[in-house]
Structure formats: C-alpha cells, structure tokens
Short mmCIF file of C-alpha atoms and ligand atoms in Angstrom, two decimals:
data_model
loop_
_atom_site.label_atom_id
_atom_site.label_comp_id
_atom_site.label_asym_id
_atom_site.label_seq_id
_atom_site.Cartn_x
_atom_site.Cartn_y
_atom_site.Cartn_z
CA UNK A 183 58.91 142.65 44.64
CA UNK A 184 59.18 145.83 46.65
CA UNK A 185 56.79 148.77 46.62
CA UNK A 186 59.63 151.13 47.56
CA UNK A 187 61.96 153.13 45.34
CA UNK A 188 65.33 151.38 45.56
CA UNK A 189 67.13 154.43 46.96
CA UNK A 190 68.97 152.26 49.53
CA UNK A 191 71.07 149.13 48.93
CA UNK A 192 69.30 147.35 51.76
CA UNK A 193 71.00 144.53 53.63
CA UNK A 194 69.20 141.24 53.94
CA UNK A 195 68.34 141.89 57.59
CA UNK A 196 64.93 142.74 59.06
CA UNK A 197 65.02 144.02 62.63
CA UNK A 198 62.09 143.12 64.85
CA UNK A 199 63.17 144.78 68.08
CA UNK A 200 65.94 146.90 69.56
CA UNK A 201 67.01 147.82 73.08
CA UNK A 202 70.09 149.71 74.22
CA UNK A 203 73.07 148.77 72.03
CA UNK A 204 71.46 145.56 70.73
CA UNK A 205 69.04 144.75 67.91
CA UNK A 206 67.34 141.44 67.13
CA UNK A 207 66.27 140.35 63.67
CA UNK A 208 63.28 138.27 62.63
CA UNK A 209 65.47 135.14 62.65
CA UNK A 210 66.43 135.77 66.31
CA UNK A 211 69.97 136.90 65.42
CA UNK A 212 71.22 139.44 67.97
CA UNK A 213 73.55 142.17 66.72
CA UNK A 214 75.68 144.71 68.54
CA UNK A 215 74.65 147.99 66.92
CA UNK A 216 77.54 150.37 66.23
CA UNK A 217 75.43 152.31 63.72
CA UNK A 218 72.70 153.66 66.04
CA UNK A 219 70.44 154.52 63.11
CA UNK A 220 73.38 156.56 61.69
CA UNK A 221 74.15 158.65 64.78
CA UNK A 222 70.50 158.97 65.76
CA UNK A 223 69.83 156.66 68.73
CA UNK A 224 72.48 158.29 70.90
CA UNK A 225 70.81 157.09 74.11
CA UNK A 226 70.57 153.56 72.73
CA UNK A 227 67.42 152.03 71.32
CA UNK A 228 64.10 152.50 73.13
CA UNK A 229 65.40 154.59 76.02
CA UNK A 230 62.81 154.28 78.76
CA UNK A 231 62.67 157.95 79.76
CA UNK A 232 62.26 159.06 76.16
CA UNK A 233 59.55 156.43 75.65
CA UNK A 234 57.70 157.68 78.75
CA UNK A 235 57.87 161.32 77.67
CA UNK A 236 56.59 160.47 74.19
CA UNK A 237 53.77 158.34 75.60
CA UNK A 238 52.73 161.16 77.92
CA UNK A 239 52.65 163.67 75.07
CA UNK A 240 50.64 161.22 72.93
CA UNK A 241 47.88 161.31 75.51
CA UNK A 242 47.79 165.15 75.45
CA UNK A 243 47.86 166.14 71.77
CA UNK A 244 49.80 164.98 68.70
CA UNK A 245 50.00 167.98 66.48
CA UNK A 246 49.08 171.64 66.53
CA UNK A 247 49.90 174.19 63.92
CA UNK A 248 52.82 176.53 64.59
CA UNK A 249 50.19 179.28 64.67
CA UNK A 250 49.82 178.31 68.34
CA UNK A 251 52.32 178.77 71.16
CA UNK A 252 53.78 175.42 72.16
CA UNK A 253 55.71 175.69 75.43
CA UNK A 254 57.58 172.44 74.80
CA UNK A 255 59.22 174.05 71.75
CA UNK A 256 60.47 176.89 73.96
CA UNK A 257 61.85 174.37 76.47
CA UNK A 258 63.80 172.43 73.83
CA UNK A 259 64.99 175.66 72.18
CA UNK A 260 66.26 176.90 75.57
CA UNK A 261 68.29 173.72 76.04
CA UNK A 262 69.85 174.15 72.58
CA UNK A 263 70.59 177.83 73.12
CA UNK A 264 72.10 177.28 76.57
CA UNK A 265 74.37 174.51 75.28
CA UNK A 266 75.57 176.47 72.22
CA UNK A 267 76.53 179.95 71.06
CA UNK A 268 73.13 180.58 69.50
CA UNK A 269 70.19 182.66 70.71
CA UNK A 270 67.15 181.40 68.77
CA UNK A 271 66.00 178.17 67.16
CA UNK A 272 63.98 177.24 64.08
CA UNK A 273 62.61 173.69 64.23
CA UNK A 274 62.18 171.41 61.22
CA UNK A 275 62.28 167.67 60.59
CA UNK A 276 65.68 166.65 59.22
CA UNK A 277 69.29 167.63 58.71
CA UNK A 278 68.74 168.70 55.13
CA UNK A 279 65.88 170.97 56.22
CA UNK A 280 68.01 172.51 58.95
CA UNK A 281 70.71 173.25 56.35
CA UNK A 282 68.11 174.64 53.92
CA UNK A 283 66.98 177.01 56.64
CA UNK A 284 70.58 178.04 57.29
CA UNK A 285 71.26 178.70 53.61
CA UNK A 286 68.08 180.75 53.26
CA UNK A 287 68.82 182.74 56.41
CA UNK A 288 72.41 183.45 55.32
CA UNK A 289 71.31 184.67 51.89
CA UNK A 290 68.51 186.85 53.23
CA UNK A 291 70.61 188.28 56.03
CA UNK A 292 73.67 189.16 53.97
CA UNK A 293 71.91 189.98 50.70
CA UNK A 294 74.62 187.88 49.03
CA UNK A 295 74.21 184.54 47.24
CA UNK A 296 77.48 182.61 47.22
CA UNK A 297 77.86 179.79 49.75
CA UNK A 298 81.26 178.16 50.15
CA UNK A 299 81.41 174.49 51.18
CA UNK A 300 84.11 171.80 51.00
CA UNK A 301 85.03 168.82 48.87
CA UNK A 302 83.85 165.49 50.34
CA UNK A 303 81.30 167.29 52.51
CA UNK A 304 77.75 166.03 52.97
CA UNK A 305 74.89 168.39 53.72
CA UNK A 306 71.75 166.58 52.51
CA UNK A 307 69.64 165.56 49.53
CA UNK A 308 67.32 168.49 48.86
CA UNK A 309 68.24 170.70 45.93
CA UNK A 310 70.14 173.33 47.88
CA UNK A 311 71.81 170.89 50.27
CA UNK A 312 72.74 168.53 47.41
CA UNK A 313 74.25 171.53 45.65
CA UNK A 314 76.11 172.32 48.87
CA UNK A 315 77.47 168.78 49.08
CA UNK A 316 80.96 168.62 47.60
CA UNK A 317 80.64 165.12 46.14
CA UNK A 318 79.89 164.52 42.46
CA UNK A 319 78.37 161.09 43.10
CA UNK A 320 75.57 162.70 45.14
CA UNK A 321 74.80 165.21 42.36
CA UNK A 322 75.06 162.87 39.37
CA UNK A 323 72.02 162.94 37.09
CA UNK A 324 70.35 165.88 38.79
CA UNK A 325 72.22 168.79 37.23
CA UNK A 326 72.55 171.63 36.83
CA UNK A 327 73.19 172.29 40.51
CA UNK A 328 72.33 175.64 42.05
CA UNK A 329 75.01 177.92 40.72
CA UNK A 330 75.97 179.78 43.84
CA UNK A 331 77.97 177.08 45.61
CA UNK A 332 81.75 176.95 45.53
CA UNK A 333 83.72 173.97 46.86
CA UNK A 334 87.16 174.28 48.45
CA UNK A 335 89.53 171.54 49.59
CA UNK A 336 88.98 170.65 53.27
CA UNK A 337 91.78 171.36 55.76
CA UNK A 338 93.52 173.53 53.14
CA UNK A 339 94.39 176.90 54.69
CA UNK A 340 95.76 178.51 51.53
CA UNK A 341 92.53 177.92 49.57
CA UNK A 342 90.68 180.22 51.97
CA UNK A 343 92.87 183.17 50.98
CA UNK A 344 91.19 183.33 47.57
CA UNK A 345 87.74 184.12 48.98
CA UNK A 346 86.32 187.61 48.50
CA UNK A 347 83.53 189.69 49.94
CA UNK A 348 80.82 188.22 47.66
CA UNK A 349 80.45 185.20 49.98
CA UNK A 350 77.24 184.97 52.05
CA UNK A 351 78.41 182.05 54.19
CA UNK A 352 80.99 179.35 54.64
CA UNK A 353 79.33 176.09 55.65
CA UNK A 354 81.16 173.03 56.94
CA UNK A 355 81.25 169.98 59.19
CA UNK A 356 83.95 169.90 61.89
CA UNK A 357 84.31 166.19 61.20
CA UNK A 358 83.34 165.14 57.70
CA UNK A 359 81.17 162.12 58.52
CA UNK A 360 79.92 160.69 55.24
CA UNK A 361 83.10 161.92 53.53
CA UNK A 362 85.36 159.48 55.43
CA UNK A 363 85.37 160.53 59.13
CA UNK A 364 87.86 163.34 58.56
CA UNK A 365 88.28 165.74 61.49
CA UNK A 366 89.13 169.35 60.72
CA UNK A 367 92.48 170.68 61.92
CA UNK A 368 92.16 173.34 64.60
CA UNK A 369 94.17 175.85 62.55
CA UNK A 370 91.89 175.29 59.58
CA UNK A 371 88.65 175.90 61.50
CA UNK A 372 90.12 179.00 63.11
CA UNK A 373 91.16 180.32 59.73
CA UNK A 374 87.67 179.62 58.35
CA UNK A 375 86.26 181.65 61.21
CA UNK A 376 88.75 184.51 60.66
CA UNK A 377 88.03 184.47 56.92
CA UNK A 378 84.31 184.82 57.62
CA UNK A 379 85.04 187.90 59.75
CA UNK A 380 87.34 189.34 57.10
CA UNK A 381 84.98 188.96 54.12
CA UNK A 382 81.69 189.58 55.95
CA UNK A 383 80.39 186.03 55.54
CA UNK A 384 78.39 184.02 58.06
CA UNK A 385 79.88 180.86 59.55
CA UNK A 386 77.49 177.89 59.38
CA UNK A 387 78.54 174.73 61.19
CA UNK A 388 76.67 171.61 60.10
CA UNK A 389 76.40 169.58 63.30
CA UNK A 390 73.84 167.12 61.95
CA UNK A 391 76.18 164.18 62.56
CA UNK A 392 78.61 165.67 65.09
CA UNK A 393 76.07 167.34 67.38
CA UNK A 394 74.05 166.19 70.38
CA UNK A 395 77.00 164.81 72.33
CA UNK A 396 78.38 162.58 69.57
CA UNK A 397 81.88 164.06 69.88
CA UNK A 398 81.87 164.39 73.68
CA UNK A 399 80.76 168.05 73.60
CA UNK A 400 77.18 169.25 73.04
CA UNK A 401 78.38 170.33 69.57
CA UNK A 402 81.63 169.38 67.87
CA UNK A 403 82.61 172.97 67.04
CA UNK A 404 83.15 173.54 70.76
CA UNK A 405 86.55 171.82 70.46
CA UNK A 406 87.75 174.60 68.16
CA UNK A 407 87.36 177.89 70.05
CA UNK A 408 85.03 179.47 67.49
CA UNK A 409 81.60 181.11 67.67
CA UNK A 410 79.51 180.14 64.62
CA UNK A 411 76.70 182.37 63.43
CA UNK A 412 74.50 179.37 62.65
CA UNK A 413 74.56 175.77 63.89
CA UNK A 414 72.43 173.06 62.33
CA UNK A 415 71.39 169.90 64.14
CA UNK A 416 69.17 166.86 63.54
CA UNK A 417 69.85 163.09 63.75
CA UNK A 418 70.42 162.50 67.50
CA UNK A 419 68.15 165.35 68.55
CA UNK A 420 64.95 163.28 68.80
CA UNK A 421 66.46 159.88 69.69
CA UNK A 422 64.81 158.47 66.56
CA UNK A 423 61.84 160.79 66.12
CA UNK A 424 62.37 163.24 63.25
CA UNK A 425 63.61 166.62 64.49
CA UNK A 426 65.90 169.16 62.90
CA UNK A 427 66.97 172.51 64.29
CA UNK A 428 68.73 175.61 63.06
CA UNK A 429 70.26 177.64 65.86
CA UNK A 430 71.21 181.23 65.05
CA UNK A 431 72.81 184.16 66.81
CA UNK A 432 70.85 187.17 68.05
CA UNK A 433 71.90 189.40 65.16
CA UNK A 434 70.09 187.08 62.73
CA UNK A 435 66.75 186.78 64.51
CA UNK A 436 65.00 189.70 62.83
CA UNK A 437 65.93 188.43 59.35
CA UNK A 438 63.28 185.72 59.59
CA UNK A 439 59.86 187.32 60.06
CA UNK A 440 56.39 185.69 60.04
CA UNK A 441 56.07 184.11 56.62
CA UNK A 442 59.81 184.08 55.80
CA UNK A 443 60.19 180.39 56.43
CA UNK A 444 58.16 177.57 57.94
CA UNK A 445 57.39 173.88 58.31
CA UNK A 446 54.06 172.18 59.02
CA UNK A 447 55.62 169.51 61.21
CA UNK A 448 58.61 171.49 62.51
CA UNK A 449 58.57 171.44 66.31
CA UNK A 450 55.94 168.69 66.44
CA UNK A 451 55.18 168.12 70.15
CA UNK A 452 55.81 164.35 70.09
CA UNK A 453 59.25 164.91 68.57
CA UNK A 454 59.82 167.77 71.03
CA UNK A 455 58.96 165.51 73.98
CA UNK A 456 61.64 163.07 72.78
CA UNK A 457 64.13 165.91 72.19
CA UNK A 458 63.64 167.44 75.62
CA UNK A 459 64.54 164.25 77.49
CA UNK A 460 67.34 163.47 75.03
CA UNK A 461 69.00 166.86 75.54
CA UNK A 462 68.41 166.87 79.30
CA UNK A 463 70.35 163.64 79.55
CA UNK A 464 73.07 164.22 76.94
CA UNK A 465 73.93 167.84 77.74
CA UNK A 466 74.77 166.79 81.29
CA UNK A 467 78.49 167.39 81.96
CA UNK A 468 79.00 163.98 83.58
CA UNK A 469 77.39 162.21 80.64
CA UNK A 470 79.64 164.04 78.17
CA UNK A 471 82.80 163.29 80.18
CA UNK A 472 81.86 159.61 80.00
CA UNK A 473 81.50 159.88 76.22
CA UNK A 474 85.07 161.20 76.06
CA UNK A 475 86.33 158.46 78.36
CA UNK A 476 84.64 155.75 76.31
CA UNK A 477 86.03 157.32 73.16
CA UNK A 478 89.57 157.21 74.59
CA UNK A 479 89.08 153.57 75.55
CA UNK A 480 87.71 152.60 72.10
CA UNK A 481 90.26 154.59 70.11
CA UNK A 482 93.12 153.31 72.32
CA UNK A 483 92.09 149.72 71.60
CA UNK A 484 91.64 150.40 67.88
CA UNK A 485 95.01 152.12 67.66
CA UNK A 486 96.61 148.91 68.83
CA UNK A 487 95.26 147.30 65.63
CA UNK A 488 97.23 149.74 63.46
CA UNK A 489 100.47 147.95 62.64
CA UNK A 490 99.11 144.68 64.01
CA UNK A 491 97.10 144.04 60.88
CA UNK A 492 98.45 145.31 57.55
CA UNK A 493 94.94 146.15 56.36
CA UNK A 494 94.45 148.93 58.92
CA UNK A 495 95.92 152.26 57.95
CA UNK A 496 94.62 154.80 60.45
CA UNK A 497 92.12 155.36 63.27
CA UNK A 498 90.58 158.82 63.57
CA UNK A 499 87.53 160.77 64.61
CA UNK A 500 86.15 162.66 67.59
CA UNK A 501 84.28 161.22 70.54
CA UNK A 502 82.18 158.26 69.46
CA UNK A 503 82.32 159.11 65.76
CA UNK A 504 85.26 156.94 64.84
CA UNK A 505 86.70 155.87 61.48
CA UNK A 506 89.04 152.98 60.75
CA UNK A 507 90.76 153.70 57.45
CA UNK A 508 91.69 150.53 55.62
CA UNK A 509 94.04 149.95 52.71
CA UNK A 510 91.27 148.48 50.57
CA UNK A 511 87.52 148.83 50.01
CA UNK A 512 85.56 147.95 53.12
CA UNK A 513 82.16 146.85 51.80
CA UNK A 514 82.98 143.12 52.00
CA UNK A 515 84.59 143.53 55.45
CA UNK A 516 81.44 145.30 56.66
CA UNK A 517 79.36 142.35 55.40
CA UNK A 518 81.63 139.97 57.30
CA UNK A 519 81.34 142.04 60.46
CA UNK A 520 77.57 141.88 60.13
CA UNK A 521 77.74 138.10 59.72
CA UNK A 522 79.73 138.15 62.96
CA UNK A 523 76.91 140.18 64.56
CA UNK A 524 78.53 143.60 64.63
CA UNK A 525 76.73 146.37 62.73
CA UNK A 526 78.96 149.13 61.33
CA UNK A 527 78.86 151.50 58.36
CA UNK A 528 81.21 152.58 55.62
CA UNK A 529 82.25 156.22 55.19
CA UNK A 530 83.56 156.63 51.67
CA UNK A 531 84.95 153.47 50.11
CA UNK A 532 87.76 152.54 52.50
CA UNK A 533 86.71 153.69 55.97
CA UNK A 534 84.74 151.66 58.51
CA UNK A 535 82.62 154.07 60.54
CA UNK A 536 81.74 153.28 64.16
CA UNK A 537 78.79 155.11 65.70
CA UNK A 538 77.93 153.26 68.92
CA UNK A 539 75.19 154.66 71.13
CA UNK A 540 76.73 157.16 73.57
CA UNK A 541 75.43 154.86 76.32
CA UNK A 542 77.58 151.96 75.07
CA UNK A 543 79.26 149.98 77.87
CA UNK A 544 82.96 149.13 78.13
CA UNK A 545 82.06 145.43 77.78
CA UNK A 546 80.24 146.20 74.53
CA UNK A 547 83.27 148.11 73.26
CA UNK A 548 85.41 145.05 74.08
CA UNK A 549 83.03 142.80 72.11
CA UNK A 550 83.10 145.15 69.11
CA UNK A 551 86.90 145.42 69.07
CA UNK A 552 87.28 141.64 69.42
CA UNK A 553 84.90 141.12 66.47
CA UNK A 554 86.84 143.65 64.39
CA UNK A 555 90.10 141.89 65.24
CA UNK A 556 88.68 138.47 64.41
CA UNK A 557 87.34 139.63 61.06
CA UNK A 558 90.49 141.58 60.16
CA UNK A 559 92.57 138.49 60.84
CA UNK A 560 90.58 136.56 58.22
CA UNK A 561 91.11 139.22 55.53
CA UNK A 562 93.88 138.19 53.23
CA UNK A 563 95.58 141.54 52.72
CA UNK A 564 99.06 141.39 51.15
CA UNK A 565 101.79 142.34 53.63
CA UNK A 566 103.91 145.13 52.16
CA UNK A 567 107.48 144.20 51.25
CA UNK A 568 110.12 146.06 53.31
C1 PLP B 206 76.64 166.35 58.17
C2 PLP B 206 75.29 166.02 57.64
N1 PLP B 206 74.49 167.01 57.21
C3 PLP B 206 73.26 166.78 56.73
C4 PLP B 206 72.76 165.50 56.65
C5 PLP B 206 71.39 165.27 56.11
O1 PLP B 206 70.53 164.92 57.15
P1 PLP B 206 69.10 164.27 56.84
O2 PLP B 206 69.35 162.92 56.24
O3 PLP B 206 68.43 164.21 58.17
O4 PLP B 206 68.41 165.18 55.88
C6 PLP B 206 73.57 164.42 57.09
C7 PLP B 206 73.08 163.03 56.98
O5 PLP B 206 73.82 162.10 56.98
C8 PLP B 206 74.85 164.69 57.59
O6 PLP B 206 75.66 163.71 58.02
#
C-alpha cells in the first residue's frame, strides 16, 4: 500500500543513484537516461560543480524571506536577462507558478482578461495554467475552467486573423513538448508576434521545457526572430532543485509592485546556487554549439530509421528535445525500451520523446539509437501494402 495519491502511473523501478547520463536501480540495473527528470537534469545527474555550489550555500544559510536582499538572486536574474530579451525576473518554484505569474502580470498590465493559448499545449496543473492548457484530458473532472481562455489550433495562421483587441496575451510553447513534440513553424510564430502588436496583446513564451539550452539556444524562441514580452522558465533552471522564473520586459516592471505577487520559497538561495552554476555552464556559446551538433548527430541517425522500420513515421524536434512519431501507440514500446535499459518518455499517445542530458556523449547517443533500433525490429507492425 502506498501513502501517496496515485497521481502518477509509476513504473516498477526504484532508482538508488544517478550520475551523468546513467541511473542505477535498487536491483543494480543500469539505465541510460534519456528523460533527465523530464528536461530537468540538463547537465546530467549530480553535476559536481552544481553539487559544490549547493553544498557551499548550505553552510551559509538555507532560507531567508524575500523581505531581505539576496545578492545571489540578482546574479541569477542577470544571467537570465543577459541571455534573453527580458529586463527583470520574478522567481518562483515551478513552471506552473512561472506561468501563473505571467498570466497575472499580463492581465494587470493590459487591464484585459482574455488569454489565447493553443490546442495540445501544456502550461501546468494549477487552476489558471490548467485552464490555459488546451487539452481536455488535463481539465477533465475539474470544471468549469476559468472562462477567459480561448484555444486556437497550433501552426494555423488563418485562425489568428479572428483575434480582436480584447486579448490580454497570447501564450504558447515554441515546441509543444507534452503535446507531441511539435515545433512551431517560423511563419506561425512571426504571425503570432505580429498579431500581438496589432491587437495590443502581450506575447508570452512558455519556455519551461524548451528553455535553458534544451533546443541549442538559451531559449527556444531565439530561433524565430521575435521579442516576447514575457518568457517563463523552470525545469532545467535548477538542475533538479525547484526553481521557476518569469522574465519580463522593462515596460512591465512597474506593473508588479510590493504586494502584487509573491512566493515564500521563490528565489530560495540553495536553488539559486544551483541555478547560477547551471546557467553559467549552459549559456556558454561553446556549450550550446555542442548541443546543436549532438542534436544533428542524433536526429541524423534517427532519420535513417524512418523508412527502415514501418513503425516509424517521423522524427522532429529542436535541439535535444526530439520526438519519434510512430504509427501506433508507444506505451508498450517504451516499456520494452526500459527493459532494454533505455529510459524514454511518451509525448501524446504515439510519440516517443527523447530528452537526454545536454552533456550526453556521442557514444551514449549511439547506444540509445542501437537500443531503439533493436526494440523497433521486434515490434510486429504490419507493413503497408503498395
Ligand atoms: C511547457 C510547459 N509548461 C509548464 C509546465 C509545468 O511545469 P511544472 O510541472 O514545473 O509546474 C510544463 C511541465 O511539463 C511544461 O512542459
């Protein structure tokens, strides 16, 4: 019997230790981890420099109210601002909280209430972010949702034409992660940005999964030639310690005054110590070029599986957020991969999602692709008649 709410369909695996791209379970099975805590452990598990920084902070102090100045918050905020188009940061503890902050800021700043998001998006599990999420299965049983969200089809340029000036913000991911690893088309993102200008809405980019180097840029939106008003980040930011951040442009700063918004733990110094080292390492140009190179290597190898095995339909993504779309449901294939000691995730029902640590080696990529090939070759998928 478990003392936990069964909110996760847990696998029958208990990890006892993890280092780099590898995790070991209590039965001494060693797995290659292409999940990274769902895009969190971007520097691999137990990075030594992060560990050292956290240990040092633990010996100084663990927590201080945000009523005090905490220089380490300023240092992390500066790294986020310098690597993005934002000017100020609000720290919280998760992706959902970062999106909550963004939604509140957009409503207060514009004086409008409607927030436009997209079908198959994922923005979190709190009431506002669940309402923002364009997936019925996430909302089921919790209705009614907050009324002021409107969902449009993703990558659909024409749908944007219908929007009017009552919109406070358009919020979206540049690659829909949970929704099936679906990258946005460049034209679509540019039109979203132009539409925001036209109707006086703020542009919020949810970088919770795509940020912190995951796509090969500090933030994924930087592939698209746009300048968002608000960027939200979490997951990889603290290398496994809980940190969320909302980064906003200068024009928005005065909208949040003392008392407008807050978080007891937001900007906690232990989490900040982890974030500072994480960002120092990942926002380095050389590091990010390597992410792109590894991505090209991985995607190149995976592309060679398309056509080779009838099960594989498409390979897509950005950087080291990669999806393999299959012609059938992938849950059983994912179980088989795990039995073959490769940890991967689903995204939607028919996409295998690969999220290796950004520090993954070429040899580890080879092992992962070989395991995928081996498992695919055992799947009895009917070959289409020509
Ligand atoms: C794009 C996106 N936004 C928001 C969230 C919610 O983040 P958290 O689980 O930290 O609240 C997630 C989590 O998967 C996400 O992928």
